[in-house]
Amino acid sequence: MSKLTAGVIGAGSIGNVHLSGYAASPKLVTIKAICDVNPARLKIMGEQYKVAAEHLYTDHKKMLAAEKLDMVSVCTPNVFHYPIAFDAIKSGVNTLVEKPMVATMAEARALKALAARRKDVKVMVAFSHRFFGMNMTAKKMIDRGVIGCPFMIRVRYAHGGPYPGWAQSDWFYHRKYAVGGALLDMGIHAIDICQYFIGPIKSVAAIVKTLRKPIEVDDNAVMALDFGAAKCLGCIECGWTSPPGFSGIEIYGDKGSLILDLVNGPKHIHGVARPDGSVETVTDPIPVSGNQYHWGLQLESWVKYVAGKKTVTEIPGIEAGCSSLAVALAAMESSKTGKRMNVKSA
Ligand SMILES: NC(=O)c1ccc[n+]([C@@H]2O[C@H](COP(=O)([O-])OP(=O)(O)OC[C@H]3O[C@@H](n4cnc5c(N)ncnc54)[C@H](O)[C@@H]3O)[C@@H](O)[C@H]2O)c1
């Protein structure tokens, strides 16, 4: 099989992660083109990944028209995901789009309709948290019934915010580019992982606030979730003002608990019957094998998916992009109205 060709649109911090992911599969894929509206950044990334100047673009439409690509990554600020992913899918290129997939439910519906017309095009949303080894192992344990039926999931995804040291500019703090703050950044990962483990979220009640940072968008949010027929509730806390502390997921089931601690590693807590009939609580570390670098594994899975190889884990597609956005936007609405909102996906 001839090698696949890849392009990256938006060569900032996460664009660099995607580029290094493609570069890590040299037998399967070649980086053919890069696009970024910032010529200085484009030059740096072109040199780093040995992409010749004639394959560097500041306009994604020109890149899509001029290059024959098997796949692209869309890694721009949030508001540009929709027009760029739309153009890429329409032109027949397999598309990996960063989270949040798009910014409005109208965009989600339009992208879903386009993808339904272009069934030949593979689409993935970069829900990278699904690719943490411990989350992949936990998913298998839940599906095998190891903790029984989950009735509560709690997720805390919080850090000090995207600056200093991460993004190329301060777009994350501006509504015009980001649409939302910590909720659309960290919260959307948490929403996706809750739906991955438990199933569709049916309703949400939320408080979304700007507590500390002098910015236009939220820096902290809490969400209470109801999974309806799955008979499970959930709680998400996400934020951009957190000192180092617990970050991860707790899942409580009828037969045991999973503590998926991003800092200290994962644990399985369960009861073991003693000979006298009493129950001893046992804490087992969860052995996790394979690639712990979630972004690397995500890109490896995407490349294998496009190459038609057996994927390492299931691929989050358009449905995951639509349903996670629907929950996030319902949470924002709940915070504004003070009401619990039913979730209606695209
Ligand atoms: N999955 C994850 O874990 C993860 C982590 C970080 C960021 N992200 C997502 O990745 C996206 C980018 O975030 P980032 O942190 O890399 O930001 P960044 O500022 O570092 O990079 C964005 C890049 O896009 C370029 N750009 C802007 N508009 C463009 C356009 N129209 N066409 C081409 N290039 C354009 C900018 O010049 C910049 O270089 C966001 O949607 C963010 O939510 C995902």
mmCIF file of C-alpha atoms in Angstrom, residues 6 12 15 80 98 120 186 207 228 234 267 273 332:
data_model
loop_
_atom_site.group_PDB
_atom_site.id
_atom_site.type_symbol
_atom_site.label_atom_id
_atom_site.label_comp_id
_atom_site.label_asym_id
_atom_site.label_seq_id
_atom_site.Cartn_x
_atom_site.Cartn_y
_atom_site.Cartn_z
ATOM 1 C CA ALA A 6 -1.606 14.195 5.795
ATOM 2 C CA GLY A 12 -0.281 25.982 16.935
ATOM 3 C CA GLY A 15 -1.385 21.329 15.730
ATOM 4 C CA PHE A 80 -13.002 28.068 12.690
ATOM 5 C CA GLU A 98 -10.350 19.201 17.414
ATOM 6 C CA ASP A 120 -16.769 7.864 1.830
ATOM 7 C CA MET A 186 -12.110 21.007 29.673
ATOM 8 C CA ILE A 207 -23.681 26.872 37.103
ATOM 9 C CA GLY A 228 -32.145 8.803 32.301
ATOM 10 C CA GLY A 234 -23.151 12.477 37.243
ATOM 11 C CA LYS A 267 -7.513 2.105 41.410
ATOM 12 C CA ALA A 273 -16.136 -11.755 51.232
ATOM 13 C CA MET A 332 -24.771 27.191 29.487
#
